[in-house]
mmCIF file of C-alpha atoms in Angstrom:
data_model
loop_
_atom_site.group_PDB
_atom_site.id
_atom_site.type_symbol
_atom_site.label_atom_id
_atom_site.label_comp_id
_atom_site.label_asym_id
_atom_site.label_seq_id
_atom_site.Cartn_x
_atom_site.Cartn_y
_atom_site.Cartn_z
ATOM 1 C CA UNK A 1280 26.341 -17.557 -29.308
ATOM 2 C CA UNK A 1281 23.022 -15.406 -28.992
ATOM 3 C CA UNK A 1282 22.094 -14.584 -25.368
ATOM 4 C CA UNK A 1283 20.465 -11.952 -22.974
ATOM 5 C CA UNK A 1284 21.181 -9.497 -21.450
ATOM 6 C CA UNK A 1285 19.986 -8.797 -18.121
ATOM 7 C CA UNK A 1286 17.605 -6.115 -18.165
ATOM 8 C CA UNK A 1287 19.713 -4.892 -14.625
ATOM 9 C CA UNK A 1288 23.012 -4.914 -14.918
ATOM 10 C CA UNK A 1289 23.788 -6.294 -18.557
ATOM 11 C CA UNK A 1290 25.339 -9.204 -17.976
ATOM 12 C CA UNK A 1291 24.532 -12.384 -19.736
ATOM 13 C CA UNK A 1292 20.936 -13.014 -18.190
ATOM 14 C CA UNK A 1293 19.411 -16.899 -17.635
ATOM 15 C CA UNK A 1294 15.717 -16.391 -17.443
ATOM 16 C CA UNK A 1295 12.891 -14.440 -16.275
ATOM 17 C CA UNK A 1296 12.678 -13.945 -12.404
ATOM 18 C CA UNK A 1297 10.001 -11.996 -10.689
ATOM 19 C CA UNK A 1298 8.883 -10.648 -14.000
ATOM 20 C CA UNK A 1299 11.633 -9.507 -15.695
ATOM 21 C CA UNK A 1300 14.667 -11.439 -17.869
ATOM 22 C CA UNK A 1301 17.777 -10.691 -15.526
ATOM 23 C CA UNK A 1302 20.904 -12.814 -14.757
ATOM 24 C CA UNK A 1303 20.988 -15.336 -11.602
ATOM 25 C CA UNK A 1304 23.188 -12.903 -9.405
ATOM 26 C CA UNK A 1305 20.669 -9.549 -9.620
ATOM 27 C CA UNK A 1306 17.546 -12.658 -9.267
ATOM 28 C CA UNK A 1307 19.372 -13.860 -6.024
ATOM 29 C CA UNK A 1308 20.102 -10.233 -4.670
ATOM 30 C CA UNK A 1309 16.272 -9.258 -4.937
ATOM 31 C CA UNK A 1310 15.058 -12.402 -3.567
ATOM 32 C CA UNK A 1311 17.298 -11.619 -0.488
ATOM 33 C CA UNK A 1312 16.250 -7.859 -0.379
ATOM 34 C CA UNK A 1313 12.428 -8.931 -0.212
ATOM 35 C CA UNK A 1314 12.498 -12.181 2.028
ATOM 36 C CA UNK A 1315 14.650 -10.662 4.550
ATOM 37 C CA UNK A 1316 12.891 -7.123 4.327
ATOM 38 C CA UNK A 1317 16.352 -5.180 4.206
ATOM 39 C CA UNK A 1318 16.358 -1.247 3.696
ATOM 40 C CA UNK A 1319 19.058 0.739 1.853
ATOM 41 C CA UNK A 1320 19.757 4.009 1.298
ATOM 42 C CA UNK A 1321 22.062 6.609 -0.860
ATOM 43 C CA UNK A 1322 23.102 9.569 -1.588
ATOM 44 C CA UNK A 1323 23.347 9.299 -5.035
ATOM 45 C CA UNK A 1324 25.973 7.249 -7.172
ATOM 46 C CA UNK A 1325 26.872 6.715 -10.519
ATOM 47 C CA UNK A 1326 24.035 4.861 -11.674
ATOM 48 C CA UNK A 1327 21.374 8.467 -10.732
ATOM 49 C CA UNK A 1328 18.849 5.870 -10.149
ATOM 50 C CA UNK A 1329 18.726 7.581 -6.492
ATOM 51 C CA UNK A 1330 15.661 10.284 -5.840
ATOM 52 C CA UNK A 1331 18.322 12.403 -4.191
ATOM 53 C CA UNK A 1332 19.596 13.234 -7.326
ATOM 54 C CA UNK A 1333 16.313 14.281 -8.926
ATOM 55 C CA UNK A 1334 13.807 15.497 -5.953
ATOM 56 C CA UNK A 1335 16.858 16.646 -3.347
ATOM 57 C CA UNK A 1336 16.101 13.977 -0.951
ATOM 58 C CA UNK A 1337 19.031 13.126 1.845
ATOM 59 C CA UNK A 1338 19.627 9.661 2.513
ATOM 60 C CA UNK A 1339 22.222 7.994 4.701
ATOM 61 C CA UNK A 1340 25.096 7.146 1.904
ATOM 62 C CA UNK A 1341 25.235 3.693 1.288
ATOM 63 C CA UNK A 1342 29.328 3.309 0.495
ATOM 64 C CA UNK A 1343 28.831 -0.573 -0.006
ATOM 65 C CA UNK A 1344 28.740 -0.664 -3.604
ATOM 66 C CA UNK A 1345 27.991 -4.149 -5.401
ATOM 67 C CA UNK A 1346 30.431 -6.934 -7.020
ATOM 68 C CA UNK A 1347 28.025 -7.155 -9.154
ATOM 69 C CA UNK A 1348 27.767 -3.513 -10.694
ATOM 70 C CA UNK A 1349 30.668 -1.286 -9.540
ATOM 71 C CA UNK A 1350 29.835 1.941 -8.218
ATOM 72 C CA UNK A 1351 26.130 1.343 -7.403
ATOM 73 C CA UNK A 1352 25.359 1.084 -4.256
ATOM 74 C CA UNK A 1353 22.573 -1.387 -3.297
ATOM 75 C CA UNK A 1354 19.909 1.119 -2.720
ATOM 76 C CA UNK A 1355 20.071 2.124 -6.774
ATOM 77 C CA UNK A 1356 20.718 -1.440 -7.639
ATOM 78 C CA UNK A 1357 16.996 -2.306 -5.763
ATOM 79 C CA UNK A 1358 15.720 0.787 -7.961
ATOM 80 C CA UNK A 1359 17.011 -1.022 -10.994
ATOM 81 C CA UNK A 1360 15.643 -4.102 -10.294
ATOM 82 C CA UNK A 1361 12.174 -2.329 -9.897
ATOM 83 C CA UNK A 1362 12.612 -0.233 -12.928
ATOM 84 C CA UNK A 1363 13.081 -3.228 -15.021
ATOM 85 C CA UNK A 1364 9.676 -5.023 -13.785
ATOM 86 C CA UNK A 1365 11.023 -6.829 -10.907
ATOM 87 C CA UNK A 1366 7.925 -7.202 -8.867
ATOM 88 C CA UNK A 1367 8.490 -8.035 -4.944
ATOM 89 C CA UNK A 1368 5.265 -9.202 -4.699
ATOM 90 C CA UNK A 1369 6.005 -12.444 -7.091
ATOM 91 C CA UNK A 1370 8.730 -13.565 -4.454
ATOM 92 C CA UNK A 1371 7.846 -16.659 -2.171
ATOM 93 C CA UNK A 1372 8.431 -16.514 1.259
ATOM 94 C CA UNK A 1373 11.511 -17.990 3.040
ATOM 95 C CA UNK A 1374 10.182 -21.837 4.000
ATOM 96 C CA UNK A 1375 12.009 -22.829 6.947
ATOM 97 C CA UNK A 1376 13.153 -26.356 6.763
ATOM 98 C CA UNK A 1377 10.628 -29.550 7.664
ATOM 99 C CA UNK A 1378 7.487 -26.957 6.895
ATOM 100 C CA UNK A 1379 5.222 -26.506 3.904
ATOM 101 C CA UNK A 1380 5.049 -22.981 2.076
ATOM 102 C CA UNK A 1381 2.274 -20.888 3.421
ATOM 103 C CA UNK A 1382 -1.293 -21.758 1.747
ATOM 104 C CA UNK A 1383 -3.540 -18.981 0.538
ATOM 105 C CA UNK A 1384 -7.347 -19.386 2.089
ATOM 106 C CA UNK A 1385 -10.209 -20.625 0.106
ATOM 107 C CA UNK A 1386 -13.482 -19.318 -0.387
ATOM 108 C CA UNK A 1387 -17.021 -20.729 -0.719
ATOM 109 C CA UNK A 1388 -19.101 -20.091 -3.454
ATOM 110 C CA UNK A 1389 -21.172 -17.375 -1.398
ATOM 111 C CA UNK A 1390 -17.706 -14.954 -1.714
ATOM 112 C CA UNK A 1391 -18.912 -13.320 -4.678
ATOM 113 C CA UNK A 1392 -18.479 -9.996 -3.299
ATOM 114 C CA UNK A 1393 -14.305 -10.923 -3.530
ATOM 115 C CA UNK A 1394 -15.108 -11.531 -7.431
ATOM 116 C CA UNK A 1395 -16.622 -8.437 -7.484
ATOM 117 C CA UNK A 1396 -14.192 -6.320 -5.440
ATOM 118 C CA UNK A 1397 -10.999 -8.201 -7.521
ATOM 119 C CA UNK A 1398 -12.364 -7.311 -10.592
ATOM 120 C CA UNK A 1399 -13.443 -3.476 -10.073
ATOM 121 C CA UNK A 1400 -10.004 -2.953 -7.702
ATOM 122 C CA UNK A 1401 -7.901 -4.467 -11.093
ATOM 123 C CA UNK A 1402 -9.984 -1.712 -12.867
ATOM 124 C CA UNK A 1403 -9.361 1.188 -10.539
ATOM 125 C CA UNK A 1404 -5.037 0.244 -10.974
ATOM 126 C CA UNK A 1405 -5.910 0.173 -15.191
ATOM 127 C CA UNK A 1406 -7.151 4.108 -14.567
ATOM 128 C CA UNK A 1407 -4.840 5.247 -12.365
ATOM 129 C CA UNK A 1408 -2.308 7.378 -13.798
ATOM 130 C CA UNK A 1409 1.676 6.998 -12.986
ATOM 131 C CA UNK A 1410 3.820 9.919 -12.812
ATOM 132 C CA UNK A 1411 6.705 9.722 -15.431
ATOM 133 C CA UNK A 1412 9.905 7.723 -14.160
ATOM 134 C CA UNK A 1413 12.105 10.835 -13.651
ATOM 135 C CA UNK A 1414 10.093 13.609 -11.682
ATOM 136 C CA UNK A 1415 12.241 16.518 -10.994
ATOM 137 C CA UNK A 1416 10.062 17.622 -8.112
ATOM 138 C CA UNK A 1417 7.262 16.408 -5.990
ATOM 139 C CA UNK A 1418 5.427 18.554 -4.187
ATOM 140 C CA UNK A 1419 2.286 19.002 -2.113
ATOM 141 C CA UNK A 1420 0.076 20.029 -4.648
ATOM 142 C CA UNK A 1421 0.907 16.389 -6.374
ATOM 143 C CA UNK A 1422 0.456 14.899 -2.999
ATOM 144 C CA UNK A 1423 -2.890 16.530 -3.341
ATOM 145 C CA UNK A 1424 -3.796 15.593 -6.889
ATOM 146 C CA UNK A 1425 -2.942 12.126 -6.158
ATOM 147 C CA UNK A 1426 -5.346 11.892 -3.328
ATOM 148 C CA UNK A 1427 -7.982 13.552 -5.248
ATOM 149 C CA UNK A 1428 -7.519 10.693 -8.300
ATOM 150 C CA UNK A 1429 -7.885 8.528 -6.008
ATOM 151 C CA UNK A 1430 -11.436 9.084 -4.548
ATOM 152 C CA UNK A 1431 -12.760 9.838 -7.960
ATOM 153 C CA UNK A 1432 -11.638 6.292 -8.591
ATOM 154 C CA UNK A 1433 -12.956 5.301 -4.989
ATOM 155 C CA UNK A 1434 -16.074 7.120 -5.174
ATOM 156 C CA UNK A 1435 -16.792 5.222 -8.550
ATOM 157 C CA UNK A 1436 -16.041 1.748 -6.721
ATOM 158 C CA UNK A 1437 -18.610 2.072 -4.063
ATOM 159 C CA UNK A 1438 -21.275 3.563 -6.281
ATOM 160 C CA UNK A 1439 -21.136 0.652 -8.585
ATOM 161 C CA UNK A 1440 -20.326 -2.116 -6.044
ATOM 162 C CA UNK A 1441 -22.892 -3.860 -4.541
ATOM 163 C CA UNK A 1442 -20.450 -4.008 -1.098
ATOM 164 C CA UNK A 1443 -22.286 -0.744 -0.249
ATOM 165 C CA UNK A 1444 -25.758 -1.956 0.080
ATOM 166 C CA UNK A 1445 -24.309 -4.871 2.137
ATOM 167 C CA UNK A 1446 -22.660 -2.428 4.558
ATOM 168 C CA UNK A 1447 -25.487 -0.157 5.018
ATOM 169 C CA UNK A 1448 -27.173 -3.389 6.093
ATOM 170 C CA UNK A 1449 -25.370 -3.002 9.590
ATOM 171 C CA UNK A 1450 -26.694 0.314 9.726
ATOM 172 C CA UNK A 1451 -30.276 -0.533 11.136
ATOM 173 C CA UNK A 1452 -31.006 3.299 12.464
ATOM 174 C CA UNK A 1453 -30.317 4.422 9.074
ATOM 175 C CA UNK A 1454 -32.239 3.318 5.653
ATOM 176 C CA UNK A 1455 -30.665 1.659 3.266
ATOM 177 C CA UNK A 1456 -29.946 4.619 0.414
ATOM 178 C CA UNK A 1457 -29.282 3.721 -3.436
ATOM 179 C CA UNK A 1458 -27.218 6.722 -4.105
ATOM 180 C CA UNK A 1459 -24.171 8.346 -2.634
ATOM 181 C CA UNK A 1460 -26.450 11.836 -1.782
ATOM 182 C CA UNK A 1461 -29.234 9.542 -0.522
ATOM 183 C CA UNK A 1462 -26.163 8.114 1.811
ATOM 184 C CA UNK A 1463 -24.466 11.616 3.490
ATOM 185 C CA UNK A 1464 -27.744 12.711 3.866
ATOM 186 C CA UNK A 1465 -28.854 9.416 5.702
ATOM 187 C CA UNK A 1466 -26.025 10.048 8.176
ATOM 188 C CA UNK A 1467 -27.036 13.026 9.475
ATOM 189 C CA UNK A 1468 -24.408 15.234 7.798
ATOM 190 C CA UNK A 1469 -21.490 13.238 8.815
ATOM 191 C CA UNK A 1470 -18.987 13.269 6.024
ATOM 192 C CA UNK A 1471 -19.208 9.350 5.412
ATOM 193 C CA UNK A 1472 -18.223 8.697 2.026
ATOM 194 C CA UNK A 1473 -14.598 10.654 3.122
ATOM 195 C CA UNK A 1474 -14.313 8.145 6.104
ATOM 196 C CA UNK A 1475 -14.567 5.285 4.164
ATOM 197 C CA UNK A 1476 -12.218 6.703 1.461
ATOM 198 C CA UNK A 1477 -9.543 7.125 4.453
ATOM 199 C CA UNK A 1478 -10.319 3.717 4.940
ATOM 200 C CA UNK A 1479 -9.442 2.683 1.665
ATOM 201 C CA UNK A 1480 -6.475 5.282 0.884
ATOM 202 C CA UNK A 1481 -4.721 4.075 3.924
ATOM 203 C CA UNK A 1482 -4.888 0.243 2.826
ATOM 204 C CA UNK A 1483 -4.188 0.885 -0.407
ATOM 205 C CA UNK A 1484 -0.763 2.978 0.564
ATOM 206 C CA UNK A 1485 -0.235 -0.400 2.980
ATOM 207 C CA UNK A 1486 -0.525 -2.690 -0.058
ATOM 208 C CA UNK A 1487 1.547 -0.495 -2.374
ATOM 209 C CA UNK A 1488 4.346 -0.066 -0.096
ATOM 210 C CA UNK A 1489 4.355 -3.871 0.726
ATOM 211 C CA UNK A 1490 5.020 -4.799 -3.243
ATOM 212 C CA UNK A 1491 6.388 -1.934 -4.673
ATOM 213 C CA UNK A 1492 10.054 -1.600 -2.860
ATOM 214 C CA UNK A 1493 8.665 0.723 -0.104
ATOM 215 C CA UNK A 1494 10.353 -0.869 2.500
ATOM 216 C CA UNK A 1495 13.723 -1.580 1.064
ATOM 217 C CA UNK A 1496 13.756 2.396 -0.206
ATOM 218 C CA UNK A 1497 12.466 3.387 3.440
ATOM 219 C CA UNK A 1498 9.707 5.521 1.615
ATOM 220 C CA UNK A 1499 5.905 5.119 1.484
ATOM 221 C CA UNK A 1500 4.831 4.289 -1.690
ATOM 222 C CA UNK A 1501 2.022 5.744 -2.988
ATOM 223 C CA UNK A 1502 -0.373 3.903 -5.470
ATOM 224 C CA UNK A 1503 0.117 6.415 -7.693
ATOM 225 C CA UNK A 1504 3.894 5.418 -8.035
ATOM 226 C CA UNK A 1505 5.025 8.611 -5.653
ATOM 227 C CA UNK A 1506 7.355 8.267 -2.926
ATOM 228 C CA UNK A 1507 7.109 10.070 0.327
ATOM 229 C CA UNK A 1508 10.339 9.316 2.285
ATOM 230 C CA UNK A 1509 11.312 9.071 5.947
ATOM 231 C CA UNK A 1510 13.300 11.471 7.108
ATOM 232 C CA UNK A 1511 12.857 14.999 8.451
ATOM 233 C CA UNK A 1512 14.704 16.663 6.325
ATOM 234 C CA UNK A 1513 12.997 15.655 3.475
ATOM 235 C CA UNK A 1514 9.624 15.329 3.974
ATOM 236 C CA UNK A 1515 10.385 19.775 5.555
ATOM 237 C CA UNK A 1516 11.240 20.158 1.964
ATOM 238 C CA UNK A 1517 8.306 18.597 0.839
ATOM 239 C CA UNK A 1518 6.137 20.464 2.764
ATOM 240 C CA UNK A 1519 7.787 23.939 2.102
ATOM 241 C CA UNK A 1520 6.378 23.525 -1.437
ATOM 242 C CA UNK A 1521 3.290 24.716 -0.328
ATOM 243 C CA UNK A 1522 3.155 28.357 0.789
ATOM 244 C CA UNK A 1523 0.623 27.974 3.152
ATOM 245 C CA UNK A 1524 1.911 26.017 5.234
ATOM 246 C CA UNK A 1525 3.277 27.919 8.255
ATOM 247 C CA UNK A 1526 5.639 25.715 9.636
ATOM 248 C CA UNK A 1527 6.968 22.594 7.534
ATOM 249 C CA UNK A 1528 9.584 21.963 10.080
ATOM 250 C CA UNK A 1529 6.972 21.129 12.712
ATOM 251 C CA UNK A 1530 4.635 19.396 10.064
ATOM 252 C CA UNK A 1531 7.221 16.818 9.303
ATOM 253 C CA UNK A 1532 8.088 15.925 12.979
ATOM 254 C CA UNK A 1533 3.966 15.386 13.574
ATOM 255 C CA UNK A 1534 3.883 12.742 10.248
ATOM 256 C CA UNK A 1535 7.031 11.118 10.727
ATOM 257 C CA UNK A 1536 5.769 8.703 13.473
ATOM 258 C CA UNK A 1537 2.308 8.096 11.061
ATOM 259 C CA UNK A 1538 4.981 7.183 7.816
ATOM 260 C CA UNK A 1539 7.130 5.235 10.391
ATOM 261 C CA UNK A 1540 4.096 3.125 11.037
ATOM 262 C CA UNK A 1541 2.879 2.290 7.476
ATOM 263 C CA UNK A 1542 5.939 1.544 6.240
ATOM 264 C CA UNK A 1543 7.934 -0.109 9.582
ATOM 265 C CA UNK A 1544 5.027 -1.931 11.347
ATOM 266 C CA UNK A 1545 1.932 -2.461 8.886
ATOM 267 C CA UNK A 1546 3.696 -2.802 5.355
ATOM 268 C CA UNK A 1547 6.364 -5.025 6.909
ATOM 269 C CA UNK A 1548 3.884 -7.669 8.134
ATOM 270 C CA UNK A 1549 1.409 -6.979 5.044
ATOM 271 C CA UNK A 1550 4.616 -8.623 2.681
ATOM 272 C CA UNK A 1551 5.646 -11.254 5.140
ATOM 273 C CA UNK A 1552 2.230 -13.089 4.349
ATOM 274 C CA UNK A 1553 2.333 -13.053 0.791
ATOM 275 C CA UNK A 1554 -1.045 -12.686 0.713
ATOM 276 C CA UNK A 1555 -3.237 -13.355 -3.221
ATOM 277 C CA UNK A 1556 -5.604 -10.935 -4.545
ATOM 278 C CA UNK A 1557 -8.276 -13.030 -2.729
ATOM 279 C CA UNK A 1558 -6.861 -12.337 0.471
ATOM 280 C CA UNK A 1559 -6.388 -8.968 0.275
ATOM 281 C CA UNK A 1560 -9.956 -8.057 -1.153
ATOM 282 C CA UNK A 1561 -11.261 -10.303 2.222
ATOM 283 C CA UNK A 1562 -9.083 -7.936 4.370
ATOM 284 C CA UNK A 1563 -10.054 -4.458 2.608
ATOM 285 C CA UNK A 1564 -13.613 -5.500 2.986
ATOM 286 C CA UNK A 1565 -13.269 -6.494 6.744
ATOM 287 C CA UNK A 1566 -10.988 -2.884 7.089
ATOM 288 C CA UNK A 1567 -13.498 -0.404 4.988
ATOM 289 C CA UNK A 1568 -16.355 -1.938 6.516
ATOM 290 C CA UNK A 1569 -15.063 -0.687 9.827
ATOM 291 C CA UNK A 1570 -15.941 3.120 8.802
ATOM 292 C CA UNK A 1571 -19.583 1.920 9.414
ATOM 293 C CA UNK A 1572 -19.556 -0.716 11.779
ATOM 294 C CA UNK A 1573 -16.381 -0.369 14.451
ATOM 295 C CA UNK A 1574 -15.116 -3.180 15.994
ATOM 296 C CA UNK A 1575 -16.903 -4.080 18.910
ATOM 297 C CA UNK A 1576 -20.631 -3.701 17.143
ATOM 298 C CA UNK A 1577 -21.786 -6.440 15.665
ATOM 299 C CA UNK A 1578 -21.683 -6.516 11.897
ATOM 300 C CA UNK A 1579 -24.003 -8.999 9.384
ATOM 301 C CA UNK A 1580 -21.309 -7.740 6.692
ATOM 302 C CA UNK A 1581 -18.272 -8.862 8.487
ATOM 303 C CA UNK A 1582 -20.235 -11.836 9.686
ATOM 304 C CA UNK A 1583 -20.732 -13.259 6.453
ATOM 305 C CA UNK A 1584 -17.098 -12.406 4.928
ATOM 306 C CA UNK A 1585 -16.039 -14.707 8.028
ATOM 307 C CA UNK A 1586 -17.995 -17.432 7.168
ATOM 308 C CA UNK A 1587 -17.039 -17.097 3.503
ATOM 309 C CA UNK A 1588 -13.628 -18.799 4.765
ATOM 310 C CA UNK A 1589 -13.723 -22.320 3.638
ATOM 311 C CA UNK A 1590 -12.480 -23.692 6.567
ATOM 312 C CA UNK A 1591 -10.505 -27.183 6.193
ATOM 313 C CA UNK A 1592 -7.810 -27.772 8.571
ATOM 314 C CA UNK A 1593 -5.523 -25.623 10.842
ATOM 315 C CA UNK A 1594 -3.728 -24.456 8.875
ATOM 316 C CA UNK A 1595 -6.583 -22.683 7.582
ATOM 317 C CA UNK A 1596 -7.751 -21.113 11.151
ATOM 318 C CA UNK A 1597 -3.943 -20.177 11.563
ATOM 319 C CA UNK A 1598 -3.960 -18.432 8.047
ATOM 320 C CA UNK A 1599 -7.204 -16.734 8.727
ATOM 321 C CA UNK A 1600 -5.982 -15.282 12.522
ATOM 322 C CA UNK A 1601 -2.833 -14.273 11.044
ATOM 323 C CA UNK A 1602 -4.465 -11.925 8.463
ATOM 324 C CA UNK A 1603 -6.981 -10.509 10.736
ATOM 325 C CA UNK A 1604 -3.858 -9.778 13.665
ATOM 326 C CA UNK A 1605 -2.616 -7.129 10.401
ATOM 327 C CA UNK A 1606 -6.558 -5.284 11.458
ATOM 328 C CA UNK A 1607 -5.011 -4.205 14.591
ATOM 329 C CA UNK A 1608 -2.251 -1.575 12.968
ATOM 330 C CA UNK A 1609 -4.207 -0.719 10.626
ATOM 331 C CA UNK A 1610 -6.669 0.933 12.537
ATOM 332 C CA UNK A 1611 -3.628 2.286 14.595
ATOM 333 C CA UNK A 1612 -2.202 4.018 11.641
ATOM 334 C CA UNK A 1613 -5.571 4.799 10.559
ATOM 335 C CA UNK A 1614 -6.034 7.354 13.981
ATOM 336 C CA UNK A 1615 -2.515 8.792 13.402
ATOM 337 C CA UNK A 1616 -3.936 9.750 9.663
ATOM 338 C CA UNK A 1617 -7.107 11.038 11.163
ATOM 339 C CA UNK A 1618 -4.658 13.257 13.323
ATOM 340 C CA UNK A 1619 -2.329 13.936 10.911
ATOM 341 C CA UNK A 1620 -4.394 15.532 8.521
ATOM 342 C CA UNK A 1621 -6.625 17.437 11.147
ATOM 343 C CA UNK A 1622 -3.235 18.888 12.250
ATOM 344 C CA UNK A 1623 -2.201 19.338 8.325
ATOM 345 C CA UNK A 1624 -5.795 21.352 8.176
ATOM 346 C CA UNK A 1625 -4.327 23.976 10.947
ATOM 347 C CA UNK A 1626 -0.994 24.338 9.626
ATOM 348 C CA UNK A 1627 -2.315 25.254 6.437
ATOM 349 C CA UNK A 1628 -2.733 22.227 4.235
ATOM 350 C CA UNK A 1629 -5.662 20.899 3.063
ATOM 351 C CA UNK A 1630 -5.074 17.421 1.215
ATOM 352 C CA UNK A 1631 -8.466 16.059 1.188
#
């Protein structure tokens, strides 16, 4: 008889799970792997799916290989899965027993800014450009080029999105300006436009890292498709690719605890809600409209995305709470990337 192959492991496959025709046993394993948040690691194997093999990463050896593919450990089987089109962020959450799956929140008709911000933030991910799937070395100067695509593609957003007249609402001291000059020159010098674009670069690394395998691989996950990993060793390699830096040794102990937190704290809770494109375009507007408004001013701008929540039983004020508790680390990790890159600055590096 005609069948499949799973695209992961090329056995007979049984259907398309989380994007991608694969058997029931490689479906089942990245279920688990997602749900459960699990994080493997390797040295390299058989399979060379592993970075170490490619970019001279070191990774805890993962001797466990599979059943299911001898002599691939689960880190490269994860890598597999993603490589085929396995998307994490299709997987439901775990429903514990005598309780409904988790609702997304509604919006009233006066959310057209989420329309708006949906449909541009789907354009910026059509422009972006992906590095090719085998990169034999990633260095600070791509680090650097992938930050600078991404406030071209930033700075286009906010110049063509009416979200920026609406924040510069809560800016009563300051007119209202039409253009991005008309804006840094409003704020009396103040580099704005690269505050909010922190903003957004740091939630966008959150959301990436959440459904892209970042926390099973232990490695932020850059929208770009880069990988910056944990540990010391590697990310002193990394930052030895850049002559000027003085001291990558000391450099990579100062950003550790800023990955840690992206990828351990916010990222993890960022997948556990599962949240839809809705949701997330309600919590980048809440988070970017914090580099004009911090928390504790009052903001007309936050005020109405609030009220844009169609409200309609607990479950929705539970829903709502629970996405704005994720604000919190955000703006925690935020501060240690302030830091991080004023301390990058004095070593050396300048990556925005």
């Amino acid at each position: 008889s005609v069948y499949q192959q799973c695209k992961a492991c090329g056995e007979r496959a049984d259907g398309v799970h989380f994007g991608a025709i694969v058997c029931a046993a490689c479906g089942a394993f990245f279920r688990r792997s997602v749900v459960d948040q699990r994080v493997y690691s390797c040295t390299g194997c058989a399979s060379g799916m592993a970075p170490s093999t490619s970019r001279g990463w070191v990774r805890e050896r993962d001797e466990r290989a599979t059943t299911r593919m001898p002599g691939i450990c689960r880190y490269c089987r994860f890598q597999r899965c993603l490589a085929v089109g396995m998307r994490p962020e299709e997987v439901q959450a775990k429903r514990v027993i005598g309780t409904a799956r988790p609702r997304s929140l509604r919006f009233n008709t006066a959310s057209t800014i989420l329309e708006d911000l949906v449909t541009r933030r789907k354009e910026m991910g059509r422009k972006r450009s992906m590095p090719p799937a085998e990169t034999a070395t990633f260095t600070v100067e791509d680090l650097r080029k992938s930050m600078e695509s991404e406030f071209d593609l930033f700075e286009k957003l906010i110049m063509e999105s009416p979200m920026l007249k609406d924040l510069m609402k809560d800016a009563s001291a300051i007119p209202s300006p039409d253009t991005i000059l008309d804006m840094e020159k409003s704020f009396h010098r103040q580099d704005t436009i690269r505050e909010l674009f922190l903003f957004s670069f740091l939630f966008e690394c959150v959301k990436s890292t959440a459904i892209q395998g970042g926390i099973q691989s232990d490695s932020v996950t850059l929208r770009t498709g880069f990988r910056l990993p944990l540990d010391h060793d590697s990310l002193e390699r990394l930052y030895a690719t850049d002559p000027n830096i003085s001291d990558p040794g000391c450099l990579a102990r100062l950003s550790q605890d800023f990955l840690f937190s992206i990828v351990r704290v916010v990222a993890r809770s960022v997948q556990s809600m599962h949240a839809d494109q809705y949701e997330f375009a309600w919590l980048y507007a809440i988070f970017v409209s914090s580099a004009v408004t911090p928390f504790g001013r009052r903001s007309f701008f936050r005020d109405d995305l609030l009220s844009s929540v169609s409200i309609i039983d607990d479950h929705s004020i539970e829903r709502q709470g629970q996405l704005l508790l994720l604000l919190s680390p955000m703006l925690s990790a935020l501060d240690d990337l302030r830091q991080f890159l004023h301390v990058a600055e004095l070593a050396g590096a300048r990556l925005t």
